[in-house]
Every structure is written in C-alpha cells, then in structure tokens.
Coordinates of C-alpha atoms in Angstrom, one line a residue:
Chain A
X30 CA 3.1 35.2 -32.0
X31 CA 6.4 34.4 -29.7
X32 CA 6.5 32.1 -26.8
X33 CA 9.0 31.2 -24.2
X34 CA 9.1 27.3 -24.0
X35 CA 10.4 25.3 -21.0
X36 CA 11.0 21.8 -22.1
X37 CA 12.0 18.9 -20.5
X38 CA 15.2 17.1 -22.0
X39 CA 16.6 14.0 -21.3
X40 CA 18.9 12.4 -23.6
X41 CA 18.1 8.6 -22.6
X42 CA 16.4 6.3 -19.9
X43 CA 19.6 6.7 -18.1
X44 CA 19.9 10.8 -18.2
X45 CA 18.6 12.4 -15.2
X46 CA 17.2 15.3 -17.5
X47 CA 16.5 18.7 -16.8
X48 CA 14.3 21.6 -17.9
X49 CA 15.9 24.1 -20.7
X50 CA 14.5 27.2 -22.0
X51 CA 13.6 27.8 -25.8
X52 CA 12.5 30.7 -27.7
X53 CA 9.8 30.1 -30.2
X54 CA 9.6 33.1 -32.5
X55 CA 6.9 33.7 -35.1
X56 CA 4.5 30.9 -34.3
X57 CA 1.1 31.1 -36.3
X58 CA -2.1 30.9 -34.0
X59 CA -3.2 28.4 -36.7
X60 CA -0.4 26.1 -36.1
X61 CA -1.2 23.1 -33.6
X62 CA 1.0 22.6 -30.4
X63 CA 2.9 19.8 -32.5
X64 CA 3.6 22.1 -35.5
X65 CA 5.0 24.7 -33.2
X66 CA 7.4 22.2 -31.7
X67 CA 8.1 21.0 -35.5
X68 CA 9.3 24.6 -36.0
X69 CA 11.2 24.8 -33.1
X70 CA 12.9 21.6 -33.7
X71 CA 13.9 22.8 -37.5
X72 CA 15.5 25.7 -35.6
X73 CA 17.2 23.4 -33.4
X74 CA 18.4 21.1 -36.2
X75 CA 19.5 24.1 -38.2
X76 CA 21.7 25.6 -35.2
X77 CA 22.9 22.0 -34.9
X78 CA 21.3 21.4 -31.6
X79 CA 19.5 17.8 -30.8
X80 CA 15.6 18.4 -31.8
X81 CA 13.0 18.0 -28.8
X82 CA 11.8 14.2 -29.5
X83 CA 7.9 13.6 -28.8
X84 CA 5.5 11.1 -29.8
X85 CA 3.0 11.8 -32.5
X86 CA 1.3 9.8 -35.3
X87 CA -2.2 10.7 -36.9
X88 CA -2.3 14.5 -35.9
X89 CA -6.0 14.3 -35.9
X90 CA -6.8 13.1 -32.2
X91 CA -7.4 9.5 -32.8
X92 CA -4.3 7.4 -32.5
X93 CA -3.3 8.3 -28.9
X94 CA 0.1 8.5 -29.5
X95 CA 1.0 12.3 -28.9
X96 CA 0.8 13.4 -25.2
X97 CA 2.6 15.8 -23.1
X98 CA 2.0 17.9 -19.9
X99 CA 1.7 21.3 -21.1
X100 CA 1.6 24.1 -18.2
X101 CA 0.8 21.4 -15.5
X102 CA -1.9 20.0 -17.7
X103 CA -2.1 16.8 -19.4
X104 CA -2.6 17.7 -23.2
X105 CA -3.0 21.1 -22.2
X106 CA -5.9 23.4 -20.4
X107 CA -7.9 22.8 -23.5
X108 CA -10.6 20.2 -22.5
X109 CA -11.4 16.9 -24.2
X110 CA -8.3 17.8 -26.6
X111 CA -5.2 16.0 -27.6
X112 CA -2.1 17.7 -27.8
X113 CA -2.1 17.4 -31.6
X114 CA -5.6 19.1 -32.0
X115 CA -4.5 21.7 -29.3
X116 CA -3.8 24.9 -31.2
X117 CA -1.7 28.1 -30.4
X118 CA -4.3 30.3 -30.5
X119 CA -5.4 29.1 -27.0
X120 CA -1.8 30.5 -25.9
X121 CA -1.4 34.0 -25.3
X122 CA 1.2 35.9 -27.1
X123 CA 4.5 36.4 -25.1
X124 CA 3.6 33.4 -22.5
X125 CA 6.3 30.8 -21.1
X126 CA 4.8 27.3 -21.6
X127 CA 6.2 24.4 -19.7
X128 CA 6.2 21.2 -21.3
X129 CA 6.9 17.8 -19.4
X130 CA 6.5 14.2 -20.5
X131 CA 3.8 12.1 -18.7
X132 CA 5.2 11.5 -15.1
X133 CA 4.8 7.8 -14.0
X134 CA 7.2 5.1 -12.9
X135 CA 5.6 2.6 -15.2
X136 CA 5.9 5.0 -18.1
X137 CA 9.9 5.3 -18.2
X138 CA 11.1 8.4 -20.2
X139 CA 12.6 7.2 -23.3
X140 CA 13.8 10.4 -24.7
X141 CA 12.6 14.0 -23.9
X142 CA 9.1 13.9 -24.2
X143 CA 8.7 10.1 -25.3
X144 CA 7.8 7.7 -22.7
X145 CA 7.5 3.9 -22.9
X146 CA 3.3 3.0 -22.6
X147 CA 4.0 -0.7 -23.1
X148 CA 2.7 -1.3 -19.6
X149 CA -0.6 -0.4 -21.3
X150 CA 0.0 -3.0 -23.6
X151 CA 0.5 -5.4 -21.0
X152 CA -2.6 -4.6 -19.3
X153 CA -4.4 -5.3 -22.5
X154 CA -2.7 -8.4 -22.8
X155 CA -3.7 -9.6 -19.5
X156 CA -7.3 -9.5 -20.4
X157 CA -8.4 -6.7 -22.8
X158 CA -9.6 -9.2 -25.4
X159 CA -12.7 -11.3 -26.2
X160 CA -12.3 -15.0 -27.2
X161 CA -14.8 -15.2 -30.3
X162 CA -14.8 -17.6 -33.2
X163 CA -13.0 -15.9 -36.2
X164 CA -14.6 -15.8 -39.4
X165 CA -16.9 -13.4 -41.6
X166 CA -18.4 -10.7 -39.8
X167 CA -21.9 -11.5 -38.0
X168 CA -24.8 -10.0 -39.0
X169 CA -25.2 -6.8 -37.2
X170 CA -28.8 -7.8 -35.6
X171 CA -27.5 -11.2 -34.6
X172 CA -26.9 -10.2 -31.1
X173 CA -29.1 -7.7 -29.6
X174 CA -27.5 -5.0 -27.3
X175 CA -29.3 -2.4 -25.4
X176 CA -29.2 1.1 -26.8
X177 CA -28.1 2.2 -23.3
X178 CA -25.3 -0.3 -22.9
X179 CA -24.1 0.1 -26.4
X180 CA -23.7 3.6 -26.1
X181 CA -21.8 3.2 -22.6
X182 CA -19.7 0.7 -24.3
X183 CA -18.9 3.0 -27.3
X184 CA -18.2 5.6 -25.0
X185 CA -15.8 3.6 -22.9
X186 CA -14.2 2.2 -26.3
X187 CA -13.3 5.7 -27.7
X188 CA -10.0 5.6 -25.2
X189 CA -6.9 6.0 -27.1
X190 CA -4.8 4.8 -24.6
X191 CA -2.9 7.9 -24.8
X192 CA -1.9 7.9 -20.9
X193 CA -3.1 11.5 -19.6
X194 CA -5.1 9.8 -17.1
X195 CA -1.8 8.4 -15.7
X196 CA 0.0 11.7 -16.2
X197 CA -2.7 13.6 -14.3
X198 CA -3.7 11.3 -11.5
X199 CA -2.0 12.2 -8.2
X200 CA -1.4 8.6 -7.7
X201 CA -0.2 7.7 -11.1
X202 CA -2.9 5.4 -11.2
X203 CA -3.9 3.5 -14.6
X204 CA -7.6 3.1 -13.4
X205 CA -9.2 5.1 -15.9
X206 CA -7.4 3.3 -18.7
X207 CA -7.8 -0.2 -17.3
X208 CA -11.5 0.6 -16.6
X209 CA -12.5 1.9 -20.0
X210 CA -11.0 -1.1 -21.5
X211 CA -12.8 -3.4 -19.0
X212 CA -16.2 -1.5 -19.5
X213 CA -16.2 -1.4 -23.5
X214 CA -16.1 -5.2 -23.3
X215 CA -18.1 -6.0 -20.1
X216 CA -21.0 -4.2 -21.6
X217 CA -21.4 -6.1 -24.5
X218 CA -22.4 -9.7 -25.1
X219 CA -19.4 -10.8 -26.6
X220 CA -17.6 -9.9 -23.5
X221 CA -19.5 -11.7 -21.2
X222 CA -17.8 -15.3 -20.8
X223 CA -14.5 -13.6 -19.8
X224 CA -16.1 -10.6 -17.9
X225 CA -14.9 -11.5 -14.1
X226 CA -11.7 -13.2 -14.9
X227 CA -10.8 -10.1 -17.2
X228 CA -11.5 -7.7 -14.5
X229 CA -9.1 -9.6 -12.0
X230 CA -6.4 -10.1 -14.4
X231 CA -6.4 -6.5 -16.0
X232 CA -6.6 -4.9 -12.3
X233 CA -3.6 -7.3 -10.9
X234 CA -1.5 -6.4 -14.1
X235 CA -2.1 -2.7 -13.6
X236 CA -0.8 -3.2 -9.9
X237 CA 2.3 -5.2 -11.2
X238 CA 3.1 -2.6 -13.4
X239 CA 3.8 -0.4 -10.6
X240 CA 0.3 2.1 -11.1
X241 CA -1.0 3.7 -8.1
X242 CA -4.4 3.2 -6.4
X243 CA -7.7 5.1 -7.5
X244 CA -8.6 8.0 -4.9
X245 CA -11.7 9.0 -7.2
X246 CA -10.0 12.5 -7.6
X247 CA -11.6 12.8 -11.0
X248 CA -8.5 14.2 -12.5
X249 CA -8.1 11.8 -14.8
X250 CA -11.6 12.1 -16.5
X251 CA -11.0 15.9 -16.4
X252 CA -7.8 15.7 -18.8
X253 CA -8.9 12.6 -20.9
X254 CA -9.2 13.7 -24.5
X255 CA -12.2 11.7 -25.0
X256 CA -14.0 12.3 -21.6
X257 CA -13.9 8.9 -20.4
X258 CA -16.4 8.9 -17.4
X259 CA -15.5 7.8 -13.9
X260 CA -18.4 5.5 -14.2
X261 CA -16.3 3.1 -15.9
X262 CA -14.2 2.7 -12.9
X263 CA -17.1 2.0 -10.6
X264 CA -17.9 -0.6 -13.4
X265 CA -14.2 -2.0 -12.9
X266 CA -14.4 -1.9 -9.2
X267 CA -17.6 -4.2 -9.4
X268 CA -16.2 -6.5 -11.6
X269 CA -13.0 -7.0 -9.7
X270 CA -15.1 -7.2 -6.4
X271 CA -17.3 -10.3 -8.0
X272 CA -14.1 -11.9 -9.4
X273 CA -12.7 -11.8 -5.8
X274 CA -16.1 -13.1 -4.3
X275 CA -15.7 -16.2 -6.0
Chain B
X14 CA 6.5 -28.1 -60.4
X15 CA 7.3 -25.9 -57.3
X16 CA 7.4 -22.1 -56.9
X17 CA 9.3 -20.8 -54.1
X18 CA 7.8 -17.9 -52.7
X19 CA 10.2 -15.4 -51.4
X20 CA 9.0 -14.0 -48.1
X21 CA 9.6 -10.2 -47.7
X22 CA 10.2 -8.5 -44.2
X23 CA 6.5 -7.4 -44.1
X24 CA 5.4 -11.1 -44.2
X25 CA 8.7 -12.8 -42.4
X26 CA 7.6 -15.1 -39.8
X27 CA 7.2 -13.4 -36.5
X28 CA 10.0 -13.8 -34.0
X29 CA 9.2 -16.1 -31.2
X30 CA 8.0 -14.0 -28.1
X31 CA 10.8 -15.8 -26.1
X32 CA 13.2 -13.6 -27.8
X33 CA 11.1 -10.6 -27.3
X34 CA 11.2 -8.8 -23.9
X35 CA 9.1 -11.0 -21.8
X36 CA 5.9 -9.3 -20.3
X37 CA 7.3 -7.9 -16.8
X38 CA 5.0 -9.7 -14.2
X39 CA 7.8 -10.9 -11.7
X40 CA 5.8 -8.8 -9.0
X41 CA 3.6 -10.7 -7.0
X42 CA 0.4 -8.9 -6.2
X43 CA -0.2 -10.5 -2.8
X44 CA -4.0 -11.5 -3.3
X45 CA -7.2 -9.3 -2.7
X46 CA -5.7 -7.3 0.3
X47 CA -2.4 -6.5 -1.8
X48 CA -4.2 -5.2 -4.5
X49 CA -4.9 -1.5 -4.9
X50 CA -8.8 -2.4 -5.4
X51 CA -8.4 -4.6 -2.4
X52 CA -7.2 -1.8 -0.3
X53 CA -9.7 0.4 -1.3
X54 CA -12.5 -1.9 -0.5
X55 CA -11.1 -2.2 3.1
X56 CA -11.2 1.8 3.0
X57 CA -14.9 1.7 2.1
X58 CA -16.1 -0.8 4.4
X59 CA -14.1 0.6 7.6
X60 CA -15.1 4.1 6.4
X61 CA -18.7 3.2 6.6
X62 CA -18.3 1.4 9.8
X63 CA -16.9 4.7 11.4
X64 CA -19.4 6.9 9.5
X65 CA -22.2 4.5 11.0
X66 CA -20.5 5.3 14.5
X67 CA -20.3 8.8 13.8
X68 CA -24.1 9.3 12.9
X69 CA -24.8 7.5 16.3
X70 CA -22.5 9.4 18.3
X71 CA -23.7 12.7 16.9
X72 CA -27.7 11.9 17.8
X73 CA -26.1 10.7 21.3
X74 CA -24.3 14.3 22.1
X75 CA -27.6 15.9 21.1
X76 CA -29.1 14.3 24.1
X77 CA -27.3 17.2 26.0
X78 CA -30.3 19.4 25.1
X79 CA -32.7 17.2 26.8
X80 CA -30.8 17.7 30.2
X81 CA -28.0 16.2 32.0
X82 CA -29.7 13.5 33.2
X83 CA -30.7 12.3 29.9
X84 CA -27.3 12.5 28.7
X85 CA -25.9 10.7 31.5
X86 CA -28.7 7.9 31.2
X87 CA -27.9 7.4 27.5
X88 CA -23.9 7.0 28.4
X89 CA -25.0 4.5 31.2
X90 CA -27.4 2.5 28.9
X91 CA -24.6 2.3 26.1
X92 CA -22.6 0.4 29.0
X93 CA -25.5 -1.7 30.3
X94 CA -26.4 -2.5 26.7
X95 CA -27.5 -6.3 26.2
X96 CA -27.5 -6.8 29.9
X97 CA -28.7 -9.0 31.9
X98 CA -27.7 -11.2 29.0
X99 CA -24.1 -10.2 28.7
X100 CA -22.2 -8.5 31.5
X101 CA -21.8 -5.0 32.4
X102 CA -20.0 -3.3 29.0
X103 CA -19.8 -6.1 27.1
X104 CA -21.8 -5.0 23.7
X105 CA -19.8 -1.5 24.4
X106 CA -16.5 -3.2 24.5
X107 CA -17.1 -5.2 21.3
X108 CA -18.1 -2.0 19.5
X109 CA -15.1 -0.4 20.8
X110 CA -13.0 -3.1 19.2
X111 CA -14.5 -2.9 15.9
X112 CA -14.0 0.6 15.8
X113 CA -10.3 0.3 16.8
X114 CA -9.7 -2.4 14.2
X115 CA -11.6 0.0 11.6
X116 CA -9.5 2.8 12.5
X117 CA -6.3 0.7 12.0
X118 CA -7.4 -0.8 8.8
X119 CA -8.5 2.3 7.5
X120 CA -5.0 3.8 8.3
X121 CA -2.9 0.8 7.1
X122 CA -4.9 1.2 3.8
X123 CA -4.4 4.9 3.4
X124 CA -0.7 4.4 4.3
X125 CA -0.1 1.5 2.1
X126 CA -1.6 3.3 -1.0
X127 CA -0.4 6.5 -0.3
X128 CA 3.4 4.8 -0.3
X129 CA 2.3 3.1 -3.6
X130 CA 1.1 6.2 -5.2
X131 CA 4.4 8.0 -4.1
X132 CA 6.2 5.0 -6.1
X133 CA 4.2 5.4 -9.0
X134 CA 5.7 9.0 -9.6
X135 CA 9.3 9.1 -8.3
X136 CA 9.8 12.2 -10.8
X137 CA 7.4 15.4 -9.6
X138 CA 6.3 17.6 -12.3
X139 CA 7.8 21.1 -12.5
X140 CA 4.4 22.5 -13.2
X141 CA 1.2 20.5 -12.1
X142 CA -2.3 22.3 -12.2
X143 CA -5.4 20.5 -10.8
X144 CA -8.2 20.0 -13.3
X145 CA -11.0 18.5 -11.1
X146 CA -13.1 21.0 -9.0
X147 CA -12.3 18.8 -5.8
X148 CA -10.3 20.2 -3.1
X149 CA -11.5 17.7 -0.6
X150 CA -9.9 15.3 -2.5
X151 CA -6.6 16.7 -2.0
X152 CA -6.6 17.1 1.6
X153 CA -8.2 13.4 2.5
X154 CA -4.3 12.4 3.7
X155 CA -3.3 15.2 5.7
X156 CA -6.9 15.7 6.7
X157 CA -6.9 12.2 7.9
X158 CA -3.7 12.8 9.9
X159 CA -5.5 15.8 11.6
X160 CA -8.4 13.8 12.5
X161 CA -6.3 11.1 14.1
X162 CA -4.4 13.4 16.1
X163 CA -7.6 14.9 17.3
X164 CA -8.7 11.7 18.1
X165 CA -6.1 11.2 20.6
X166 CA -6.9 14.7 22.2
X167 CA -10.7 13.8 22.1
X168 CA -10.4 10.5 24.0
X169 CA -7.8 11.8 26.5
X170 CA -10.4 14.9 27.0
X171 CA -14.0 13.5 27.3
X172 CA -13.3 9.6 27.6
X173 CA -10.5 9.3 30.2
X174 CA -10.9 12.7 31.4
X175 CA -6.8 13.4 31.4
X176 CA -7.0 16.8 30.1
X177 CA -10.4 17.5 31.5
X178 CA -11.2 19.7 34.3
X179 CA -13.7 17.3 35.9
X180 CA -11.2 14.2 35.4
X181 CA -12.1 10.7 35.4
X182 CA -14.4 10.2 38.3
X183 CA -17.4 12.6 37.0
X184 CA -20.4 12.1 34.8
X185 CA -20.2 12.4 31.2
X186 CA -22.8 15.5 31.2
X187 CA -20.3 17.2 33.7
X188 CA -17.0 16.4 31.6
X189 CA -18.9 17.4 28.5
X190 CA -20.0 21.1 30.1
X191 CA -17.0 21.7 32.1
X192 CA -14.9 21.0 28.9
X193 CA -16.3 23.5 26.7
X194 CA -16.7 26.4 29.2
X195 CA -16.1 30.0 27.3
X196 CA -12.4 30.1 29.4
X197 CA -11.6 26.9 27.5
X198 CA -12.3 28.5 24.1
X199 CA -9.5 27.0 22.4
X200 CA -10.6 23.4 23.1
X201 CA -13.8 24.6 21.5
X202 CA -11.6 25.8 18.7
X203 CA -9.6 22.5 18.4
X204 CA -13.2 20.7 18.0
X205 CA -14.3 23.0 15.6
X206 CA -11.3 22.6 13.2
X207 CA -11.1 19.0 13.5
X208 CA -14.8 18.8 12.6
X209 CA -14.5 20.8 9.8
X210 CA -11.5 18.1 8.7
X211 CA -14.2 15.4 9.3
X212 CA -16.9 17.1 7.2
X213 CA -14.3 17.7 4.3
X214 CA -12.9 14.0 4.7
X215 CA -16.5 12.7 4.8
X216 CA -17.5 15.1 1.7
X217 CA -15.2 13.0 -0.4
X218 CA -15.0 9.9 1.4
X219 CA -18.7 9.2 1.3
X220 CA -19.5 9.3 -2.2
X221 CA -15.9 7.7 -2.8
X222 CA -16.7 4.6 -0.7
X223 CA -20.0 3.9 -3.2
X224 CA -17.8 4.1 -6.1
X225 CA -14.8 1.8 -4.8
X226 CA -18.0 -0.7 -4.0
X227 CA -19.3 -0.3 -7.5
X228 CA -22.3 1.3 -6.7
X229 CA -21.9 4.9 -7.9
X230 CA -22.6 4.1 -11.7
X231 CA -25.1 6.7 -13.2
X232 CA -25.7 8.4 -10.0
X233 CA -22.6 9.9 -8.7
X234 CA -23.9 13.6 -9.0
X235 CA -26.7 12.4 -6.5
X236 CA -24.1 10.6 -4.3
X237 CA -22.2 13.5 -4.4
X238 CA -24.8 15.8 -3.1
X239 CA -26.2 13.2 -0.8
X240 CA -22.4 12.9 0.8
X241 CA -22.4 16.8 1.1
X242 CA -25.7 17.1 3.1
X243 CA -24.7 14.1 5.4
X244 CA -21.1 15.6 6.1
X245 CA -23.0 18.8 6.5
X246 CA -25.6 17.3 9.1
X247 CA -23.0 15.4 10.9
X248 CA -20.6 18.4 11.3
X249 CA -23.6 20.8 12.6
X250 CA -24.9 17.9 14.9
X251 CA -21.6 17.6 16.5
X252 CA -21.1 21.4 16.6
X253 CA -24.2 22.4 18.3
X254 CA -23.4 21.3 21.6
X255 CA -19.9 22.7 22.3
X256 CA -20.9 25.8 20.8
X257 CA -24.1 26.0 23.0
X258 CA -22.1 25.3 26.1
X259 CA -19.6 27.8 25.2
X260 CA -22.3 30.4 24.8
X261 CA -23.8 29.6 28.0
X262 CA -26.1 26.8 28.0
X263 CA -25.9 24.1 30.8
X264 CA -25.0 26.4 33.6

C-alpha cells in the first residue's frame, strides 16, 4: 500500500517547525506504524535527507516511549493501542496521514516528533513513591488487600506514562497521568502513610509544570493505550480536597 | 593486601543532582484557590448553588399555571420571607448576593482555567479529532458566555422591566404574560435558545461537579444519566410557561 505522510519536522527546540509531505511507497499492511516510519526514514537517509526523529523503545506496547498524534488522535484511531502496536492494515491504501508530536507547553519538542516528557518525571518525584523499609520481598499474604482495591490499583498501575492523555486533552491537562499514579499507590496499604501529602504535592507539581486543568471531557481516557478510567481523577480530586482540608 | 577495584562507567558514582538540571519548580502555586483543582472546586460549589437556585426558580415559574394571583403571591412571599423577624426583602437580598458572588466566582474560575489551558497548548494541532462522545463538553465555555449574555437580557426584561412592555411598575405575572405574547415571539426564541444552552451546560456541569469533588467514583454512568434527566426537567419546566403563554395561555 502507498500512503501520503504529512509529518511535523522541527530541527530542534528553537526551530519553529512545519508540516512536510512524504510519500510512503510499498508499505506492508503487516508493518507497525513505527516500522512504516523506519522504512520511510531509510529512504530519507538514502536520499541524503534527515530522517524523521521519533521516540520508541520496546515496540511491544509496554514502555510508554512511543507516541505521536496520528490523524488528529493520540496513538491513532485504534483504541487502547500504542503507536508501536498500531498496524498499517488499519489505514486505507492511498490515504493521507498526518503525524504530529504531543502538543503541550510542558512537553517541549526536542526534534520532529520527539518531545521532552521530563515534566512527568518531576510529578513522580514530587510524590509518586512509597517510603518502605527495603529488604527482601515480603510474603505475598502478609498485607491483605481487598480484591476490588487490588484490581483498581492494578488498572491504574498499568499507566505507562506515554503522555497521550496530555496530548488529547483540550486543556493540556496531565490529570489522568497524575491521577493514575496517585490511585495505584493510594489504594494499597503501603501507600497510606503518605497518601494525603502525595496528592497535594503531585497535583501542585502538575500545576507548576504548566499543565492545564481537568474539565472532565474524557478525551484522555478515550485515547489512553491502557484505558485508565476517569475514576482515578475522582480519587485524585478526593485526596487533594482532603489534603487541603487539613 | 589491598585490591583496587576500578569502576566501570556503569558503576561510576552518580553525579550530584546539583549539577544536573534542578527540578523546575520555581513557579509558586498560590495555595488552594491558585491550583487548578482548587478552581475546579470553586466551579463545582458555585455551580451547585446556581443549580439549586434554578430548580427553585423553575418551580416558582410554574406557579403561573395556578393563576396570576398565585404567581404574584409567590413573588411577594419571596420578598417578605423571614418577616417580621427581618425587614422586607432581607432574605431575598442575601440570596441574591450569594447568587451574584457565585456567578462571579464561577466565571472567574472558568476564565482562569481557560487561560491556563490556552497557555498549556501554545502550538495547536494541524489535525485534531475528538474521541470522547461528549459534544456538550466542548461548548461549556461559549455556552457559559451565551448564558451570561442571556442573563443580562433576562434581568432587564422580567426583573427590572426595562425592555418589558409593562415596565417595572407592574405585577410579576403581568410582566411575564406580556413578555411572551405571540407578537414578541423573538423573546420566546431567545428564551428557548438560552435554555437549551443552560440544559447542555448542566448536562456536563452536573456530573462534572461530582467528579471534581471526588464523589463520582464507580457511579459515573448513573451520575451522567441523572445529570441528563435533571437538565431535561429543568429545561422543560422553564420552557413550559413562555410557550404556553405564546400559544394563548393567560389571556
């Protein structure tokens, strides 16, 4: 299959950037989106051009490195799928595909489709941890956890921190990411001692990074490759209110 | 005997964090009301106050169907609420003040959050496709502006009587009946458009408030259904009197 790509090219953080059109020829429907870009890049290199820079690592949907806005949707229109797991068979032959980086002030473009997501790291540093005595792993049954809580905590913990929620949010809010991190710790016994302080410091850090506020549009959860539910944001809000009531 | 262990690059001492880029938290957050979550709580609480007012206002309006006297008595009762313990119009004035403060705070929080959102996405997408099936969420801001503009008209029409054929020195029921006569169909039209906007605003705002206050866990579907139902009841309740008057009721 053949595709017309309109990809964002930006040589560096200072460059203003522009959309550039490329032809992707002889694309196999079995290729992943990233493999398709690899092929295009090989052609670009052979032609003496600069390849399109994009983030990627595991290519099996669990690391959270890849991510681009494809045809106006973070990670493409295939639901609950990372860009690396998106296959070309979901595109029509001859289609035009626009590819843009995550757009948010706290995610400055490094090059082309690569954005700097250190803001997420700083949100985690602000409180996304539990202080427990290190040592050998405790027995699995030494701390009882309700099945429902364990399920919800695990659902939240599947967040891979890719940033699609920020990219899709009309407000550029990092609420779903922050809420997922807050939820998976606050539902478990190990997370209780720091629970309230955690919500406050992580939300405050999210604001300090320049992310927008949540208006409950649900765009984030719709594009989340892990389907993190909006319930996590309700939990975050609840913990944040408790933190401020103190 | 001492052995010197050479450190490879993998086990080299970690450079002190001072040399690395310091975590960028220079911006002050400005406390609870300065935070995005705090502003959302302001939106939720003031929104709840206004929804409470809307529900009572709607029920009051329906009194027109019990006759002009019933409606006028209700209007009078609002002004004499709490008498003789408190002077004429005290309770009503206090309620009006609370409502005014709510409207101002609601708008302040909305504007401030919208500006924050604008700053968070300085470069817009070339292509952007909404994935959440909720068109109401995308008209909250302009819908709010529409409602605010309508509110000005509404107060001039039925409260102060400036743009009402009966003027200020008339009974509330007379103003209402005169305001929605068939030849003033365009007033009814403004009213209908504004109420549809109110309904859509509530459709998202109602459940959203619960979410903001952290009460929407595990019951969002129910809350959304309830929000739709309450919005529909409020809109229909408000639309009944003007439409009934336009098609001949109260002559």
